[in-house]
Coordinates of C-alpha atoms and ligand atoms in Angstrom, one line a residue:
X1 CA 18.3 17.5 19.5
X2 CA 16.3 17.5 16.3
X3 CA 18.3 17.5 13.1
X4 CA 17.8 20.2 10.6
X5 CA 18.0 19.6 6.9
X6 CA 17.4 22.0 3.9
X7 CA 14.8 21.3 1.3
X8 CA 16.8 22.0 -1.9
X9 CA 13.7 22.6 -4.0
X10 CA 12.2 25.3 -1.8
X11 CA 15.2 26.4 0.2
X12 CA 13.2 26.0 3.4
X13 CA 14.5 24.4 6.6
X14 CA 13.0 21.2 7.6
X15 CA 13.0 20.5 11.3
X16 CA 11.7 17.0 11.1
X17 CA 13.7 14.2 9.6
X18 CA 11.8 11.9 7.4
X19 CA 12.0 8.2 8.2
X20 CA 10.4 6.1 5.5
X21 CA 8.8 2.7 5.8
X22 CA 9.7 0.1 3.1
X23 CA 8.0 -3.1 2.1
X24 CA 10.7 -5.0 0.2
X25 CA 8.5 -7.6 -1.3
X26 CA 9.1 -10.7 -3.4
X27 CA 7.0 -9.5 -6.3
X28 CA 6.4 -5.8 -5.5
X29 CA 8.0 -3.2 -3.2
X30 CA 6.8 0.1 -2.0
X31 CA 7.6 3.0 0.2
X32 CA 5.4 4.9 2.7
X33 CA 5.5 7.8 5.1
X34 CA 3.4 9.2 7.8
X35 CA 2.1 12.7 6.8
X36 CA 3.3 15.2 9.3
X37 CA 0.2 17.3 9.2
X38 CA -2.5 14.6 9.4
X39 CA -0.4 11.9 11.0
X40 CA -1.9 9.5 8.5
X41 CA 0.3 6.9 6.8
X42 CA 0.3 7.1 3.0
X43 CA 2.1 5.1 0.3
X44 CA 4.2 7.4 -2.0
X45 CA 2.7 7.7 -5.4
X46 CA 4.7 8.7 -8.5
X47 CA 3.2 10.9 -11.2
X48 CA 2.2 7.8 -13.0
X49 CA -0.2 7.2 -10.0
X50 CA 1.5 3.9 -9.1
X51 CA 2.7 3.0 -5.7
X52 CA 4.0 -0.5 -6.4
X53 CA 7.4 -1.0 -7.9
X54 CA 7.8 -4.5 -9.3
X55 CA 10.8 -6.1 -7.5
X56 CA 12.5 -6.8 -10.8
X57 CA 16.0 -5.7 -11.9
X58 CA 17.3 -5.7 -15.5
X59 CA 20.9 -5.4 -16.5
X60 CA 21.7 -4.6 -20.1
X61 CA 24.9 -5.8 -21.8
X62 CA 26.7 -2.6 -20.7
X63 CA 25.8 -3.2 -17.1
X64 CA 23.1 -0.4 -17.0
X65 CA 20.4 -1.2 -14.4
X66 CA 16.7 -0.7 -14.8
X67 CA 14.3 -1.4 -11.9
X68 CA 10.5 -1.8 -11.7
X69 CA 8.0 -1.7 -14.5
X70 CA 10.5 -1.1 -17.3
X71 CA 12.4 -4.1 -16.1
X72 CA 9.2 -6.2 -15.9
X73 CA 8.5 -5.4 -19.6
X74 CA 11.8 -7.2 -20.4
X75 CA 11.0 -10.4 -18.4
X76 CA 9.9 -12.3 -21.5
X77 CA 12.4 -11.0 -24.0
X78 CA 15.5 -11.2 -21.9
X79 CA 14.8 -13.8 -19.1
X80 CA 18.5 -14.3 -18.4
X81 CA 19.1 -10.6 -17.8
X82 CA 16.0 -9.9 -15.8
X83 CA 16.1 -10.8 -12.2
X84 CA 12.9 -11.3 -10.2
X85 CA 12.2 -12.8 -6.7
X86 CA 15.7 -11.8 -5.4
X87 CA 14.2 -11.9 -2.0
X88 CA 13.9 -15.6 -2.2
X89 CA 17.7 -15.8 -2.4
X90 CA 18.5 -13.4 0.5
X91 CA 20.9 -14.9 3.0
X92 CA 20.8 -18.3 1.2
X93 CA 23.5 -20.7 0.2
X94 CA 23.3 -22.5 -3.1
X95 CA 22.4 -25.7 -1.2
X96 CA 19.4 -23.9 0.2
X97 CA 18.0 -22.9 -3.2
X98 CA 19.2 -25.6 -5.5
X99 CA 16.0 -27.6 -5.2
X100 CA 14.0 -24.5 -6.3
X101 CA 16.4 -23.5 -9.1
X102 CA 13.8 -24.6 -11.8
X103 CA 11.8 -21.6 -10.6
X104 CA 14.4 -19.1 -11.7
X105 CA 14.8 -18.3 -15.4
X106 CA 18.2 -16.7 -14.7
X107 CA 21.5 -18.2 -13.8
X108 CA 22.2 -18.9 -10.1
X109 CA 25.7 -19.9 -9.3
X110 CA 27.5 -21.3 -6.3
X111 CA 30.8 -19.4 -6.1
X112 CA 32.0 -21.9 -3.5
X113 CA 33.8 -19.4 -1.3
X114 CA 31.3 -18.0 1.1
X115 CA 28.7 -20.5 0.0
X116 CA 26.2 -17.7 -0.6
X117 CA 24.4 -17.7 -3.9
X118 CA 25.2 -15.2 -6.6
X119 CA 23.3 -14.5 -9.8
X120 CA 25.2 -14.4 -13.1
X121 CA 24.3 -11.9 -15.8
X122 CA 26.6 -12.0 -18.7
X123 CA 30.1 -12.0 -17.3
X124 CA 29.0 -10.2 -14.1
X125 CA 28.0 -11.7 -10.7
X126 CA 25.5 -10.1 -8.3
X127 CA 24.7 -11.1 -4.8
X128 CA 21.0 -11.0 -3.7
X129 CA 22.1 -8.2 -1.4
X130 CA 23.2 -6.1 -4.3
X131 CA 20.1 -7.0 -6.3
X132 CA 17.9 -5.9 -3.4
X133 CA 19.9 -2.7 -3.0
X134 CA 19.0 -1.7 -6.6
X135 CA 15.4 -2.0 -5.7
X136 CA 15.9 0.0 -2.5
X137 CA 17.9 2.6 -4.4
X138 CA 15.0 3.0 -6.8
X139 CA 12.5 3.4 -3.9
X140 CA 14.8 5.9 -2.3
X141 CA 15.1 7.9 -5.5
X142 CA 11.3 7.9 -6.0
X143 CA 10.8 9.1 -2.4
X144 CA 13.3 11.9 -2.8
X145 CA 11.7 12.9 -6.0
X146 CA 8.2 13.0 -4.5
X147 CA 9.1 14.5 -1.1
X148 CA 11.8 16.8 -2.6
X149 CA 14.2 16.1 0.2
X150 CA 16.9 13.6 0.9
X151 CA 15.9 10.3 2.4
X152 CA 18.5 8.5 4.4
X153 CA 16.6 6.6 7.1
X154 CA 14.3 3.7 6.8
X155 CA 12.4 0.9 8.5
X156 CA 12.3 -2.2 6.3
X157 CA 10.0 -5.2 6.7
X158 CA 10.9 -8.9 6.4
X159 CA 8.8 -12.1 6.7
X160 CA 8.4 -13.3 10.3
X161 CA 10.3 -16.5 9.4
X162 CA 13.4 -14.7 8.2
X163 CA 16.4 -15.9 10.2
X164 CA 19.3 -13.7 11.4
X165 CA 21.3 -14.1 8.1
X166 CA 18.4 -13.0 6.0
X167 CA 17.6 -10.0 8.3
X168 CA 21.3 -9.0 8.2
X169 CA 21.3 -9.4 4.4
X170 CA 18.3 -7.0 4.2
X171 CA 20.1 -4.5 6.5
X172 CA 23.2 -4.7 4.3
X173 CA 21.1 -4.1 1.1
X174 CA 19.7 -1.0 2.8
X175 CA 23.2 0.2 3.7
X176 CA 24.4 -0.4 0.2
X177 CA 21.5 1.7 -1.1
X178 CA 22.6 4.6 1.1
X179 CA 19.9 4.0 3.8
X180 CA 20.4 3.9 7.5
X181 CA 18.1 1.0 8.4
X182 CA 16.9 2.0 11.8
X183 CA 14.8 -1.2 12.3
X184 CA 14.0 -4.4 10.6
X185 CA 10.4 -5.4 11.5
X186 CA 8.2 -8.4 10.7
X187 CA 5.7 -8.0 7.9
X188 CA 2.8 -9.3 10.0
X189 CA 3.7 -6.9 12.8
X190 CA 3.7 -4.0 10.4
X191 CA 0.3 -5.0 9.0
X192 CA -1.1 -5.1 12.6
X193 CA 0.5 -1.7 13.3
X194 CA -1.2 -0.2 10.2
X195 CA -4.6 -1.2 11.6
X196 CA -3.5 0.1 15.1
X197 CA -4.3 -3.3 16.6
X198 CA -3.0 -3.8 20.1
X199 CA -0.7 -0.9 20.3
X200 CA -2.3 1.0 23.1
X201 CA -1.0 0.5 26.7
X202 CA -2.4 -2.5 28.6
X203 CA -3.9 -4.0 25.5
X204 CA -3.5 -7.8 25.0
X205 CA -4.5 -9.4 21.7
X206 CA -3.9 -12.5 19.7
X207 CA -3.8 -11.9 15.9
X208 CA -3.7 -13.9 12.8
X209 CA -2.1 -12.3 9.7
X210 CA -3.1 -14.0 6.5
X211 CA -0.7 -12.9 3.7
X212 CA -1.4 -14.2 0.1
X213 CA 0.7 -12.4 -2.5
X214 CA 1.6 -13.1 -6.1
X215 CA 4.0 -16.0 -5.4
X216 CA 4.0 -16.7 -1.6
X217 CA 1.6 -17.5 1.2
X218 CA 2.3 -16.8 4.9
X219 CA 0.2 -17.2 7.9
X220 CA 1.5 -15.7 11.2
X221 CA 0.0 -15.9 14.7
X222 CA 1.1 -13.1 16.9
X223 CA 0.4 -11.8 20.4
X224 CA 0.6 -8.2 21.3
X225 CA 0.9 -7.4 24.9
X226 CA 1.6 -3.9 26.1
X227 CA 2.9 -2.9 22.7
X228 CA 5.2 -5.9 22.4
X229 CA 4.7 -8.1 19.4
X230 CA 5.6 -11.8 19.7
X231 CA 5.4 -14.3 16.9
X232 CA 3.9 -17.5 18.2
X233 CA 3.9 -19.5 15.0
X234 CA 4.3 -19.1 11.3
X235 CA 3.4 -21.4 8.4
X236 CA 2.9 -21.1 4.7
X237 CA 4.0 -22.0 1.3
X238 CA 6.8 -20.2 -0.5
X239 CA 5.4 -21.2 -3.9
X240 CA 1.7 -20.5 -3.6
X241 CA -0.1 -17.3 -4.6
X242 CA -1.9 -15.3 -7.2
X243 CA 0.4 -16.6 -10.0
X244 CA -1.0 -20.1 -9.4
X245 CA -4.5 -18.8 -9.9
X246 CA -3.4 -17.2 -13.2
X247 CA -1.8 -20.5 -14.3
X248 CA -5.0 -22.3 -13.4
X249 CA -7.0 -20.0 -15.6
X250 CA -4.5 -20.4 -18.5
X251 CA -4.8 -24.2 -18.2
X252 CA -8.6 -23.9 -18.1
X253 CA -8.7 -22.0 -21.3
X254 CA -6.3 -24.5 -22.9
X255 CA -8.0 -27.6 -21.8
X256 CA -11.7 -26.6 -21.7
X257 CA -11.8 -23.9 -24.3
X258 CA -9.3 -25.2 -26.7
X259 CA -7.0 -22.2 -26.8
X260 CA -4.0 -23.3 -28.9
X261 CA -2.3 -25.9 -26.8
X262 CA 1.1 -25.9 -28.6
X263 CA 1.6 -22.3 -27.6
X264 CA 1.3 -23.0 -23.9
X265 CA 4.9 -21.8 -23.4
X266 CA 4.8 -22.1 -19.6
X267 CA 8.5 -22.8 -19.3
X268 CA 8.9 -24.1 -22.9
X269 CA 9.2 -20.7 -24.7
X270 CA 7.7 -22.1 -27.9
X271 CA 5.8 -19.0 -28.4
X272 CA 6.8 -16.6 -25.6
X273 CA 4.7 -13.7 -26.6
X274 CA 1.5 -15.8 -26.8
X275 CA 2.2 -17.4 -23.5
X276 CA 2.8 -14.0 -22.0
X277 CA -0.5 -12.7 -23.5
X278 CA -2.3 -15.7 -22.0
X279 CA -0.9 -15.0 -18.6
X280 CA -1.6 -11.3 -18.7
X281 CA -5.2 -12.0 -19.8
X282 CA -5.7 -14.7 -17.2
X283 CA -4.5 -12.2 -14.5
X284 CA -6.9 -9.6 -15.9
X285 CA -9.7 -12.1 -15.8
X286 CA -8.9 -13.0 -12.1
X287 CA -8.9 -9.3 -11.1
X288 CA -12.1 -8.7 -13.0
X289 CA -13.8 -11.6 -11.3
X290 CA -13.1 -10.1 -7.9
X291 CA -15.9 -7.6 -8.7
X292 CA -17.9 -9.2 -11.6
X293 CA -19.5 -12.5 -12.4
X294 CA -18.2 -13.2 -15.9
X295 CA -15.0 -12.3 -17.8
X296 CA -15.0 -12.2 -21.6
X297 CA -11.8 -11.4 -23.6
X298 CA -9.7 -12.3 -26.5
X299 CA -6.3 -14.1 -26.8
X300 CA -4.7 -13.9 -30.3
X301 CA -8.0 -13.1 -31.8
X302 CA -9.7 -16.0 -30.2
X303 CA -12.6 -15.4 -27.7
X304 CA -12.1 -16.6 -24.1
X305 CA -14.6 -16.6 -21.3
X306 CA -14.7 -17.6 -17.6
X307 CA -17.4 -17.3 -15.0
X308 CA -16.8 -16.5 -11.3
X309 CA -18.2 -20.0 -10.4
X310 CA -15.7 -21.7 -12.7
X311 CA -12.9 -19.6 -11.3
X312 CA -13.9 -20.4 -7.7
X313 CA -13.8 -24.1 -8.5
X314 CA -10.4 -23.8 -10.2
X315 CA -8.8 -22.1 -7.2
X316 CA -10.6 -24.1 -4.4
X317 CA -7.7 -26.5 -4.0
X318 CA -5.2 -23.6 -3.7
X319 CA -7.4 -21.9 -1.0
X320 CA -7.7 -25.3 0.8
X321 CA -3.9 -25.4 1.0
X322 CA -3.8 -22.0 2.7
X323 CA -6.4 -23.0 5.2
X324 CA -4.5 -26.2 6.0
X325 CA -1.5 -24.0 6.8
X326 CA -3.7 -21.8 9.1
X327 CA -4.7 -25.0 11.0
X328 CA -1.0 -26.0 11.4
X329 CA 0.0 -22.6 12.6
X330 CA -2.8 -22.5 15.2
X331 CA -1.8 -25.9 16.3
X332 CA 1.9 -24.9 16.7
X333 CA 0.8 -21.8 18.6
X334 CA -1.3 -24.1 20.9
X335 CA -4.5 -22.1 20.1
X336 CA -7.9 -22.7 18.5
X337 CA -9.5 -20.4 15.9
X338 CA -11.9 -19.0 18.4
X339 CA -9.0 -17.7 20.5
X340 CA -7.9 -15.3 17.7
X341 CA -9.1 -11.7 18.4
X342 CA -8.4 -10.3 15.0
X343 CA -7.6 -11.5 11.5
X344 CA -5.6 -9.2 9.2
X345 CA -5.6 -9.6 5.4
X346 CA -2.4 -8.8 3.5
X347 CA -1.3 -9.3 -0.1
X348 CA -3.1 -8.6 -3.4
X349 CA -4.6 -12.0 -3.7
X350 CA -6.7 -11.5 -0.6
X351 CA -8.9 -9.4 -2.8
X352 CA -10.3 -12.6 -4.3
X353 CA -13.8 -12.9 -2.6
X354 CA -13.5 -16.7 -2.3
X355 CA -10.3 -16.3 -0.4
X356 CA -11.8 -13.8 2.0
X357 CA -14.8 -16.0 2.5
X358 CA -12.8 -19.1 3.3
X359 CA -10.7 -17.2 5.9
X360 CA -13.7 -15.6 7.5
X361 CA -15.3 -19.1 7.8
X362 CA -12.2 -20.7 9.2
X363 CA -11.6 -18.1 11.9
X364 CA -15.4 -17.6 12.4
X365 CA -15.1 -13.8 12.4
X366 CA -15.0 -10.8 10.1
X367 CA -11.5 -9.9 8.9
X368 CA -9.6 -6.6 8.8
X369 CA -9.4 -5.7 5.1
X370 CA -10.2 -2.0 5.0
X371 CA -6.6 -1.0 4.1
X372 CA -5.3 -1.7 0.6
X373 CA -3.7 -5.2 1.1
X374 CA -0.8 -4.3 -1.3
X375 CA 0.1 -1.3 0.8
X376 CA -0.7 -2.3 4.4
X377 CA 2.8 -3.7 5.2
X378 CA 4.5 -0.5 4.0
X379 CA 2.0 1.7 5.8
X380 CA 2.7 -0.2 9.0
X381 CA 6.5 0.2 8.5
X382 CA 5.8 4.0 8.1
X383 CA 3.9 3.9 11.4
X384 CA 6.9 2.3 13.1
X385 CA 9.2 4.8 11.5
X386 CA 7.0 7.6 12.9
X387 CA 7.2 6.1 16.4
X388 CA 10.9 5.9 16.1
X389 CA 11.1 9.6 14.9
X390 CA 9.3 10.4 18.2
X391 CA 6.3 11.9 16.4
X392 CA 3.8 9.4 17.8
X393 CA 3.6 9.2 21.6
X394 CA 0.2 7.5 21.6
X395 CA 1.7 4.2 20.7
X396 CA 4.3 2.3 22.7
X397 CA 7.8 2.1 21.3
X398 CA 8.2 -1.5 20.3
X399 CA 11.7 -2.5 20.7
X400 CA 14.2 -5.3 21.4
X401 CA 17.7 -5.1 22.9
X402 CA 20.2 -5.1 20.0
X403 CA 23.0 -6.5 22.1
X404 CA 23.2 -8.8 25.2
X405 CA 23.4 -7.2 28.6
X406 CA 25.3 -8.8 31.5
X407 CA 27.8 -8.4 34.3
X408 CA 31.4 -9.4 34.8
X409 CA 32.0 -12.5 36.9
X410 CA 35.2 -14.2 38.1
X411 CA 38.0 -14.3 35.6
X412 CA 36.6 -11.5 33.5
X413 CA 33.8 -13.6 32.0
X414 CA 30.6 -12.0 30.7
X415 CA 27.5 -13.4 32.4
X416 CA 24.5 -12.5 30.3
X417 CA 21.3 -11.5 32.2
X418 CA 19.3 -10.2 29.2
X419 CA 20.2 -11.8 25.8
X420 CA 20.2 -9.8 22.7
X421 CA 16.8 -9.5 20.8
X422 CA 15.0 -9.7 24.1
X423 CA 11.8 -7.7 24.3
X424 CA 11.7 -4.3 25.9
X425 CA 10.5 -3.7 28.7
X426 CA 12.2 -6.6 30.4
X427 CA 13.4 -7.8 33.7
X428 CA 16.0 -10.5 34.7
X429 CA 17.8 -11.4 37.9
X430 CA 20.4 -13.8 39.1
X431 CA 22.1 -14.6 42.5
X432 CA 25.9 -14.3 43.1
X433 CA 28.1 -14.7 46.1
X434 CA 31.4 -13.6 47.5
X435 CA 34.8 -15.2 46.8
X436 CA 36.5 -14.3 50.1
X437 CA 35.7 -14.7 53.8
X438 CA 34.5 -11.5 55.3
X439 CA 34.2 -9.7 51.9
X440 CA 32.3 -6.6 52.6
X441 CA 31.9 -5.2 49.1
X442 CA 31.2 -6.4 45.6
X443 CA 31.9 -4.6 42.4
X444 CA 29.1 -4.8 39.8
X445 CA 30.4 -4.1 36.3
X446 CA 27.7 -3.9 33.6
X447 CA 28.6 -4.8 30.1
X448 CA 26.9 -5.0 26.7
X449 CA 28.0 -7.3 23.8
X450 CA 28.2 -10.8 22.6
X451 CA 31.7 -11.8 23.4
X452 CA 32.6 -14.2 26.2
X453 CA 35.2 -12.0 27.9
X454 CA 34.1 -8.6 29.2
X455 CA 37.3 -7.0 27.9
X456 CA 35.9 -7.5 24.4
X457 CA 32.5 -6.0 25.2
X458 CA 31.3 -2.5 25.9
X459 CA 31.3 -1.3 29.5
X460 CA 28.2 0.5 30.5
X461 CA 28.5 1.2 34.2
X462 CA 30.1 0.1 37.4
X463 CA 29.2 0.4 41.1
X464 CA 30.1 -1.1 44.4
X465 CA 27.7 -2.8 46.7
X466 CA 29.2 -2.0 50.1
X467 CA 28.3 -2.9 53.7
X468 CA 27.9 -6.6 53.3
X469 CA 28.1 -8.0 56.8
X470 CA 31.1 -10.3 57.5
X471 CA 30.3 -13.8 56.4
X472 CA 32.3 -16.8 55.2
X473 CA 32.9 -16.8 51.4
X474 CA 29.9 -18.2 49.5
X475 CA 27.4 -17.4 52.1
X476 CA 26.1 -13.9 51.1
X477 CA 23.4 -14.0 48.5
X478 CA 23.7 -11.0 46.2
X479 CA 20.8 -10.7 43.9
X480 CA 21.6 -8.6 40.8
X481 CA 18.5 -7.4 38.9
X482 CA 18.4 -5.8 35.4
X483 CA 15.3 -3.9 34.5
X484 CA 14.8 -2.2 31.1
X485 CA 11.8 0.1 31.0
X486 CA 9.7 1.0 27.9
X487 CA 12.1 3.9 27.1
X488 CA 15.1 1.5 26.9
X489 CA 16.7 2.7 30.2
X490 CA 18.4 0.0 32.1
X491 CA 18.3 0.0 35.9
X492 CA 20.8 -2.3 37.6
X493 CA 20.3 -3.1 41.2
X494 CA 22.2 -5.3 43.6
X495 CA 20.8 -6.5 47.0
X496 CA 22.4 -8.7 49.6
X497 CA 19.4 -10.8 50.6
X498 CA 20.5 -11.8 54.1
X499 CA 21.3 -8.3 55.3
X500 CA 19.1 -6.3 52.9
X501 CA 22.0 -3.9 51.8
X502 CA 21.2 -2.5 48.3
X503 CA 22.6 -0.3 45.6
X504 CA 21.4 0.6 42.2
X505 CA 22.3 2.6 39.0
X506 CA 20.6 3.8 35.8
X507 CA 22.2 3.4 32.4
X508 CA 21.2 4.1 28.8
X509 CA 22.5 1.0 26.9
X510 CA 22.0 2.6 23.5
X511 CA 23.6 5.9 24.4
X512 CA 26.2 6.9 21.8
X513 CA 26.0 3.6 20.0
X514 CA 25.3 3.8 16.3
X515 CA 23.7 1.1 14.3
X516 CA 27.0 0.5 12.6
X517 CA 28.7 -0.1 15.9
X518 CA 26.0 -2.6 17.0
X519 CA 26.5 -4.5 13.7
X520 CA 30.3 -4.4 14.1
X521 CA 30.0 -5.9 17.6
X522 CA 27.7 -8.6 16.4
X523 CA 30.0 -9.4 13.5
X524 CA 33.0 -9.6 15.8
X525 CA 31.2 -12.1 18.1
X526 CA 30.6 -14.3 15.1
X527 CA 34.2 -14.0 13.9
X528 CA 35.6 -14.8 17.3
X529 CA 33.0 -17.4 18.4
X530 CA 35.5 -20.3 18.3
X531 CA 38.3 -18.4 20.1
X532 CA 35.8 -17.2 22.7
X533 CA 34.6 -20.7 23.5
X534 CA 38.2 -21.8 24.1
X535 CA 39.0 -18.7 26.1
X536 CA 35.9 -19.2 28.3
X537 CA 36.8 -22.8 29.0
X538 CA 40.3 -21.8 30.0
X539 CA 39.1 -19.0 32.2
X540 CA 36.6 -21.3 33.9
X541 CA 39.4 -23.9 34.5
X542 CA 41.7 -21.1 35.9
X543 CA 38.9 -19.9 38.2
X544 CA 38.3 -23.4 39.5
X545 CA 42.1 -23.9 40.1
X546 CA 42.3 -20.6 42.0
X547 CA 39.4 -21.6 44.2
X548 CA 41.0 -25.1 44.8
X549 CA 44.3 -23.4 45.8
X550 CA 42.6 -21.0 48.2
X551 CA 40.6 -23.8 49.9
X552 CA 43.7 -25.9 50.3
X553 CA 45.8 -23.1 51.6
X554 CA 43.1 -22.2 54.1
X555 CA 42.9 -25.9 55.1
X556 CA 46.7 -26.2 55.7
X557 CA 46.7 -23.0 57.7
X558 CA 43.9 -24.2 60.0
X559 CA 44.5 -27.9 60.2
X560 CA 48.2 -28.3 59.2
X561 CA 48.7 -30.2 62.5
X562 CA 46.6 -33.2 61.5
X563 CA 48.9 -33.8 58.4
X564 CA 52.1 -35.8 58.6
X565 CA 55.2 -34.1 57.1
X566 CA 55.0 -36.4 54.1
X567 CA 51.3 -35.4 53.5
X568 CA 52.2 -31.8 53.9
X569 CA 55.0 -32.0 51.3
X570 CA 52.6 -33.9 48.9
X571 CA 50.1 -31.1 49.2
X572 CA 52.6 -28.3 48.8
X573 CA 54.2 -30.0 45.8
X574 CA 50.9 -30.5 44.1
X575 CA 49.9 -26.9 44.7
X576 CA 53.1 -25.8 43.1
X577 CA 52.4 -28.0 40.1
X578 CA 49.0 -26.5 39.7
X579 CA 50.4 -23.0 39.8
X580 CA 52.8 -23.9 37.0
X581 CA 50.0 -25.4 35.0
X582 CA 48.1 -22.2 35.4
X583 CA 51.0 -20.2 34.1
X584 CA 51.2 -22.4 31.0
X585 CA 47.5 -21.5 30.3
X586 CA 46.9 -25.0 29.0
X587 CA 43.3 -25.7 29.9
X588 CA 43.6 -29.5 30.0
X589 CA 46.7 -29.4 32.1
X590 CA 45.1 -27.0 34.5
X591 CA 42.1 -29.2 34.8
X592 CA 44.1 -32.4 35.4
X593 CA 46.4 -30.8 38.0
X594 CA 43.3 -29.3 39.8
X595 CA 41.8 -32.8 39.9
X596 CA 45.1 -34.2 41.3
X597 CA 45.2 -31.6 44.0
X598 CA 41.6 -32.5 44.9
X599 CA 42.6 -36.1 45.1
X600 CA 45.6 -35.4 47.3
X601 CA 43.7 -33.2 49.8
X602 CA 40.3 -34.9 49.9
X603 CA 41.4 -37.7 52.4
X604 CA 42.8 -35.0 54.8
X605 CA 39.6 -33.1 54.6
X606 CA 37.6 -36.2 55.3
X607 CA 39.8 -37.0 58.3
X608 CA 39.3 -33.5 59.8
X609 CA 35.5 -33.9 59.2
X610 CA 35.5 -37.2 61.0
X611 CA 37.4 -35.8 63.9
X612 CA 35.0 -32.8 64.1
X613 CA 32.0 -35.2 64.0
X614 CA 33.5 -37.3 66.8
X615 CA 34.0 -34.1 68.8
X616 CA 30.4 -33.1 68.2
X617 CA 29.0 -36.5 69.1
X618 CA 31.0 -36.8 72.4
X619 CA 28.6 -37.0 75.3
X620 CA 25.5 -37.1 73.2
X621 CA 23.1 -39.9 73.0
X622 CA 22.5 -41.5 69.7
X623 CA 19.0 -43.0 69.3
Ligands
AMP701 P1 1.3 -8.9 -3.9 O1 2.4 -9.9 -4.1 O2 0.9 -8.7 -2.5 O3 1.7 -7.6 -4.5 O4 0.1 -9.5 -4.7 C1 0.1 -9.5 -6.0 C2 -1.0 -10.6 -6.5 O5 -2.3 -10.0 -6.2 C3 -0.9 -10.8 -7.9 O6 -1.1 -12.2 -8.2 C4 -2.2 -10.0 -8.4 O7 -2.7 -10.6 -9.6 C5 -3.1 -10.2 -7.3 N1 -4.2 -9.2 -7.3 C6 -4.0 -7.9 -7.3 N2 -5.3 -7.3 -7.4 C7 -6.2 -8.3 -7.4 C8 -7.6 -8.3 -7.4 N3 -8.4 -7.2 -7.5 N4 -8.2 -9.5 -7.4 C9 -7.5 -10.6 -7.4 N5 -6.2 -10.7 -7.3 C10 -5.5 -9.5 -7.3

């Protein structure tokens, strides 16, 4: 059922819900949508004509927050109150970032409790999640202003190398900003989506995404097969980008052209405004040289000049570093440059002609650079949002399972067949057997979740496989298969392989499950991880003990006559001891008593086997 919302500005009813795509960048962020009439992705543009919102947050002494360009203007005057590059801190502990702390002009503190970094501004402390949420709030506000409707749902991109904690932090930032984050997707995946590479059915492609921004460089090697993106390798440098080119130009003017050296200010703040002017002019020169051969300008009344050739020489070592990373990534992926089917350019610095040329030469092919490299990631996120909204059926729905899927095994344990974050569609199977002699049915209970005991997970379905022909315990081979199709429907089937009896059921794992519930379930699995491991070990010990008791009982019933009364008493006593140990639920005790019962009964079993062997050999010739 489509949701209906009211456009407050016009009073009209909107049938379609808007899901926005957001590129939450280190330097700049932006928001994009797919236009409902033309189905074309566009970056949202404010009246000022700008799409990029600098990822900078300023707090004044009263705690008022400013985001974007107005905050950027305060970077030089109030460095301790103006926070940039918060993305570099997402999901990180102080230990993770302490070696980079020289990069940050603001105060990063280690609060010692949850070990995650916080930023101190005046007497207030902000987590990177809060800082990012201010940027997201600003983007949401802009989108609502431009679209004249409320925006509550989003797809947000993250670097391919982000770990679970960093992805979770990004989700939390979205939630804090009042956004329901439907999906976190990888930036290189989004860029490929924007170009529509590999998203048609039955298409298989290997792609390199070269992303050179203001302060970071990433190279990702991906494969796309049937609409499923897989990251094969990533490499890069978290402190390499257009800013380094600007700094190189500043140094060139200082060293070769004699622009006042004492006012360098890069970190020293001797003359902040002159240093800032030099940086701004250097960036302008760089941008100018992307389309011209010479730049001429003035800094503090003094003429400065740089040619394209000089600039290219200055940045050659920087470009060489990115190409080295490309080599390493290819090596990690086990590929050669000629095996790459498409190269996608992302990030403002890929506009530099020398960068483009080096990448073309390395991969030996033309590159995809037709889409604005600052916007391509957000546009791809919007394409993904459009697919999620069900407006785009041409492209496959790219998805992964948010939670693990499995069945209940003995002792109420969860046996995972498809782990969480597995690609969809997917298939997995495993063989099981019966516990009892002559068991004719088997109950298959399907669960979803990360906990070790099924009672803590979510039950999806249950069915009975009946008609298994009578066989001793352990002999039937029941193959359970999980198959998730491209629509996310899970088909569970069970087949007894010896007899061919089979049964199956269809379930919708995501049915009725909100994003919040998925997150809660994941969180619970982390909180209970230690207890769960202990509990699983106990349940396994109890299961083994039960099996040992059953085997011994069966043995005594069948072969009791070969045991002496003393031996019989020893067995029964040890069985009783094991039962007591099981009641105590002490894992170590259960294990040691099980082992003891095994020791007591093993000699009798061997004796019976020998007798059976002698019986079998009687009257037969041995060669
Ligand atoms: P991003 O982090 O992707 O927004 O990229 C920002 C970087 O791209 C900054 O260092 C900009 O100076 C740089 N940039 C933007 N436009 C150009 C251009 N036309 N030529 C060279 N560099 C550019």
